[in-house]
Amino acid sequence: MEHVLTTGMRKRGVLTVAFLLIFPVVVAAQDDGEWYQGETIVDVTFEGLDTVSESELEGIAEQVIGEEFTDSRFLDVQRRLYALEYF
């Protein structure tokens, strides 16, 4: 009977140690949002433009440079780009 208790206690101890080692890693890995949220927009670049010149889009890009990145600002820029009907 003592052997069964010792084995059960050992398993519980191993599980406790495993939990204590893994828990901080899991907590640290949780995403508190995207890293760019709230950051200042310092530049906007365009890649892969085939039918539209960059100069046609610069007006929209210049309006957000120096502003804080937010989801609503991103959606506003996206709305303006689609309103040009190039895409």
XYZ file of N, CA, C and O in Angstrom:
348
model
N 0.821 -1.187 0.000
C 0.000 0.000 0.000
C 0.867 1.253 0.000
O 0.533 2.203 -0.648
N 1.970 1.235 0.725
C 2.847 2.405 0.765
C 3.424 2.710 -0.610
O 3.597 3.863 -0.968
N 3.721 1.642 -1.373
C 4.279 1.834 -2.713
C 3.292 2.585 -3.608
O 3.691 3.464 -4.369
N 2.023 2.279 -3.523
C 0.995 2.937 -4.326
C 0.889 4.407 -3.939
O 0.827 5.282 -4.788
N 0.914 4.708 -2.662
C 0.838 6.090 -2.220
C 2.068 6.870 -2.661
O 1.976 8.003 -3.090
N 3.213 6.253 -2.558
C 4.453 6.920 -2.955
C 4.447 7.201 -4.453
O 4.810 8.285 -4.887
N 4.005 6.241 -5.253
C 3.950 6.429 -6.706
C 2.947 7.522 -7.051
O 3.216 8.385 -7.888
N 1.792 7.507 -6.397
C 0.786 8.536 -6.648
C 1.271 9.912 -6.237
O 1.050 10.899 -6.930
N 1.968 9.980 -5.110
C 2.506 11.263 -4.662
C 3.597 11.743 -5.605
O 3.713 12.931 -5.878
N 4.390 10.805 -6.114
C 5.471 11.164 -7.026
C 4.886 11.728 -8.322
O 5.365 12.729 -8.841
N 3.830 11.083 -8.830
C 3.193 11.579 -10.055
C 2.613 12.970 -9.847
O 2.734 13.844 -10.697
N 1.997 13.166 -8.696
C 1.421 14.480 -8.391
C 2.535 15.525 -8.286
O 2.398 16.650 -8.755
N 3.658 15.152 -7.698
C 4.792 16.072 -7.585
C 5.363 16.426 -8.947
O 5.690 17.578 -9.219
N 5.474 15.433 -9.817
C 5.976 15.677 -11.172
C 5.026 16.596 -11.921
O 5.446 17.530 -12.613
N 3.726 16.341 -11.795
C 2.744 17.204 -12.461
C 2.791 18.628 -11.920
O 2.671 19.594 -12.681
N 2.968 18.762 -10.623
C 3.055 20.091 -10.025
C 4.275 20.841 -10.541
O 4.187 22.014 -10.917
N 5.412 20.159 -10.588
C 6.633 20.796 -11.095
C 6.460 21.166 -12.561
O 6.834 22.259 -12.998
N 5.873 20.260 -13.357
C 5.654 20.551 -14.776
C 4.745 21.767 -14.937
O 5.002 22.640 -15.771
N 3.694 21.833 -14.135
C 2.784 22.972 -14.199
C 3.509 24.265 -13.850
O 3.352 25.288 -14.519
N 4.315 24.221 -12.803
C 5.030 25.427 -12.374
C 6.061 25.874 -13.401
O 6.367 27.057 -13.507
N 6.596 24.955 -14.169
C 7.563 25.315 -15.211
C 6.877 25.818 -16.476
O 7.355 26.720 -17.138
N 5.739 25.236 -16.810
C 5.050 25.588 -18.056
C 4.169 26.813 -17.891
O 4.067 27.639 -18.804
N 3.535 27.001 -16.758
C 2.585 28.093 -16.551
C 3.179 29.469 -16.869
O 2.569 30.245 -17.602
N 4.383 29.817 -16.345
C 4.930 31.149 -16.674
C 5.184 31.340 -18.162
O 5.003 32.431 -18.690
N 5.561 30.277 -18.869
C 5.799 30.374 -20.309
C 4.493 30.650 -21.036
O 4.431 31.495 -21.923
N 3.443 29.971 -20.650
C 2.136 30.162 -21.282
C 1.613 31.565 -21.020
O 1.116 32.238 -21.916
N 1.751 32.033 -19.795
C 1.286 33.382 -19.449
C 2.073 34.431 -20.222
O 1.516 35.384 -20.751
N 3.381 34.246 -20.321
C 4.214 35.212 -21.038
C 3.918 35.211 -22.528
O 4.077 36.230 -23.196
N 3.491 34.083 -23.059
C 3.236 33.975 -24.492
C 1.871 34.508 -24.892
O 1.585 34.639 -26.069
N 1.019 34.810 -23.929
C -0.303 35.327 -24.275
C -0.157 36.655 -24.997
O 0.645 37.500 -24.630
N -0.979 36.835 -26.011
C -0.913 38.023 -26.843
C -1.793 39.110 -26.242
O -2.989 38.948 -26.125
N -1.190 40.212 -25.867
C -1.941 41.344 -25.315
C -2.338 42.306 -26.415
O -2.615 43.464 -26.164
N -2.355 41.868 -27.646
C -2.634 42.733 -28.773
C -1.426 42.744 -29.679
O -0.375 42.221 -29.353
N -1.589 43.309 -30.803
C -0.498 43.368 -31.768
C 0.517 44.414 -31.343
O 0.171 45.441 -30.782
N 1.775 44.177 -31.643
C 2.856 45.054 -31.201
C 2.745 46.451 -31.795
O 3.210 47.417 -31.210
N 2.136 46.591 -32.936
C 2.087 47.883 -33.616
C 0.931 48.762 -33.151
O 0.873 49.936 -33.493
N 0.009 48.219 -32.372
C -1.108 49.022 -31.877
C -0.581 50.154 -30.997
O 0.201 49.935 -30.090
N -0.982 51.365 -31.294
C -0.581 52.523 -30.501
C 0.763 53.106 -30.887
O 1.171 54.137 -30.353
N 1.477 52.466 -31.801
C 2.776 52.979 -32.254
C 2.561 54.110 -33.258
O 1.548 54.182 -33.935
N 3.533 54.989 -33.352
C 3.474 56.103 -34.295
C 3.835 55.612 -35.695
O 4.828 54.908 -35.871
N 3.042 55.997 -36.661
C 3.306 55.625 -38.054
C 4.403 56.558 -38.570
O 4.226 57.769 -38.597
N 5.537 55.979 -38.952
C 6.662 56.797 -39.404
C 6.843 56.749 -40.912
O 7.503 57.620 -41.488
N 6.259 55.750 -41.572
C 6.426 55.649 -43.011
C 5.367 54.698 -43.564
O 4.895 53.808 -42.863
N 5.016 54.906 -44.795
C 4.116 54.006 -45.503
C 4.785 53.683 -46.824
O 5.203 54.587 -47.550
N 4.923 52.403 -47.113
C 5.535 51.987 -48.376
C 4.546 51.142 -49.158
O 3.681 50.483 -48.577
N 4.679 51.174 -50.443
C 3.825 50.401 -51.327
C 4.699 49.439 -52.108
O 5.738 49.830 -52.632
N 4.282 48.198 -52.183
C 5.012 47.183 -52.933
C 4.077 46.502 -53.907
O 2.904 46.298 -53.616
N 4.608 46.148 -55.050
C 3.842 45.372 -56.017
C 2.826 46.165 -56.801
O 1.864 45.586 -57.304
N 3.006 47.450 -56.909
C 2.065 48.262 -57.687
C 2.355 48.069 -59.172
O 3.453 48.341 -59.640
N 1.360 47.603 -59.914
C 1.535 47.386 -61.350
C 0.801 48.431 -62.181
O 1.328 48.934 -63.161
N -0.416 48.760 -61.790
C -1.238 49.641 -62.617
C -1.450 51.015 -61.999
O -2.065 51.872 -62.628
N -0.951 51.209 -60.790
C -1.120 52.484 -60.083
C 0.265 52.975 -59.694
O 1.097 52.203 -59.228
N 0.509 54.261 -59.870
C 1.800 54.790 -59.449
C 1.754 55.145 -57.971
O 0.697 55.468 -57.422
N 2.909 55.085 -57.338
C 3.000 55.405 -55.916
C 2.572 56.839 -55.640
O 1.956 57.130 -54.613
N 2.836 57.743 -56.571
C 2.476 59.147 -56.367
C 0.962 59.340 -56.271
O 0.496 60.274 -55.625
N 0.194 58.446 -56.890
C -1.265 58.548 -56.803
C -1.790 58.156 -55.421
O -2.900 58.533 -55.048
N -0.996 57.432 -54.666
C -1.415 56.962 -53.349
C -0.756 57.734 -52.202
O -1.165 57.592 -51.053
N 0.235 58.544 -52.521
C 0.970 59.261 -51.484
C 0.098 60.197 -50.662
O 0.333 60.388 -49.475
N -0.910 60.794 -51.261
C -1.784 61.711 -50.531
C -2.460 61.042 -49.353
O -2.571 61.620 -48.270
N -2.896 59.815 -49.558
C -3.540 59.071 -48.476
C -2.505 58.692 -47.425
O -2.748 58.806 -46.228
N -1.341 58.259 -47.876
C -0.293 57.824 -46.945
C 0.218 58.987 -46.102
O 0.445 58.837 -44.901
N 0.393 60.136 -46.697
C 0.930 61.294 -45.973
C 0.011 61.745 -44.838
O 0.471 62.304 -43.850
N -1.281 61.488 -44.965
C -2.234 61.909 -43.940
C -2.071 61.151 -42.629
O -2.480 61.638 -41.581
N -1.486 59.955 -42.664
C -1.384 59.158 -41.443
C 0.018 59.153 -40.836
O 0.194 58.704 -39.708
N 1.004 59.636 -41.559
C 2.368 59.661 -41.026
C 2.409 60.591 -39.818
O 1.904 61.707 -39.856
N 2.968 60.090 -38.733
C 3.031 60.841 -37.487
C 1.855 60.577 -36.570
O 1.844 61.013 -35.428
N 0.856 59.855 -37.073
C -0.327 59.524 -36.277
C -0.126 58.184 -35.571
O 0.704 57.379 -35.960
N -0.928 57.932 -34.557
C -0.897 56.673 -33.828
C -1.643 55.609 -34.624
O -2.715 55.868 -35.158
N -1.051 54.407 -34.714
C -1.728 53.326 -35.424
C -2.845 52.765 -34.559
O -2.641 52.394 -33.410
N -4.036 52.739 -35.130
C -5.194 52.123 -34.482
C -5.944 51.333 -35.550
O -5.764 51.551 -36.755
N -6.793 50.430 -35.107
C -7.600 49.680 -36.060
C -8.510 50.602 -36.856
O -8.690 50.423 -38.060
N -9.078 51.592 -36.208
C -9.979 52.506 -36.921
C -9.221 53.331 -37.959
O -9.741 53.585 -39.046
N -7.990 53.721 -37.652
C -7.190 54.467 -38.630
C -6.851 53.567 -39.816
O -6.915 53.976 -40.976
N -6.491 52.328 -39.542
C -6.199 51.381 -40.611
C -7.411 51.186 -41.511
O -7.300 51.213 -42.735
N -8.580 51.005 -40.920
C -9.796 50.820 -41.703
C -10.133 52.062 -42.516
O -10.615 51.963 -43.649
N -9.852 53.242 -41.962
C -10.091 54.490 -42.687
C -9.182 54.575 -43.916
O -9.636 54.937 -45.004
N -7.919 54.245 -43.750
C -6.985 54.273 -44.883
C -7.406 53.245 -45.927
O -7.411 53.529 -47.131
N -7.778 52.076 -45.470
C -8.219 51.034 -46.391
C -9.466 51.490 -47.156
O -9.570 51.293 -48.363
N -10.405 52.136 -46.470
C -11.618 52.650 -47.121
C -11.259 53.681 -48.184
O -11.792 53.669 -49.291
N -10.319 54.566 -47.855
C -9.902 55.603 -48.824
C -9.233 54.994 -50.048
O -9.438 55.451 -51.171
N -8.412 53.971 -49.820
C -7.750 53.314 -50.948
C -8.770 52.643 -51.864
O -8.697 52.753 -53.086
N -9.735 51.944 -51.274
C -10.753 51.294 -52.094
C -11.655 52.299 -52.789
O -12.167 52.040 -53.873
N -11.839 53.477 -52.194
C -12.664 54.503 -52.820
C -12.033 55.031 -54.105
O -12.737 55.559 -54.967
N -10.720 54.866 -54.258
C -10.056 55.292 -55.488
C -10.423 54.386 -56.667
O -10.175 54.742 -57.816
N -10.990 53.226 -56.372
C -11.428 52.259 -57.363
C -10.299 51.744 -58.249
O -10.508 51.366 -59.405
N -9.085 51.735 -57.715
C -7.958 51.129 -58.408
C -7.853 49.647 -58.082
O -7.200 48.893 -58.775
N -8.456 49.264 -56.969
C -8.267 47.905 -56.466
C -9.549 47.114 -56.586
O -10.624 47.604 -56.477
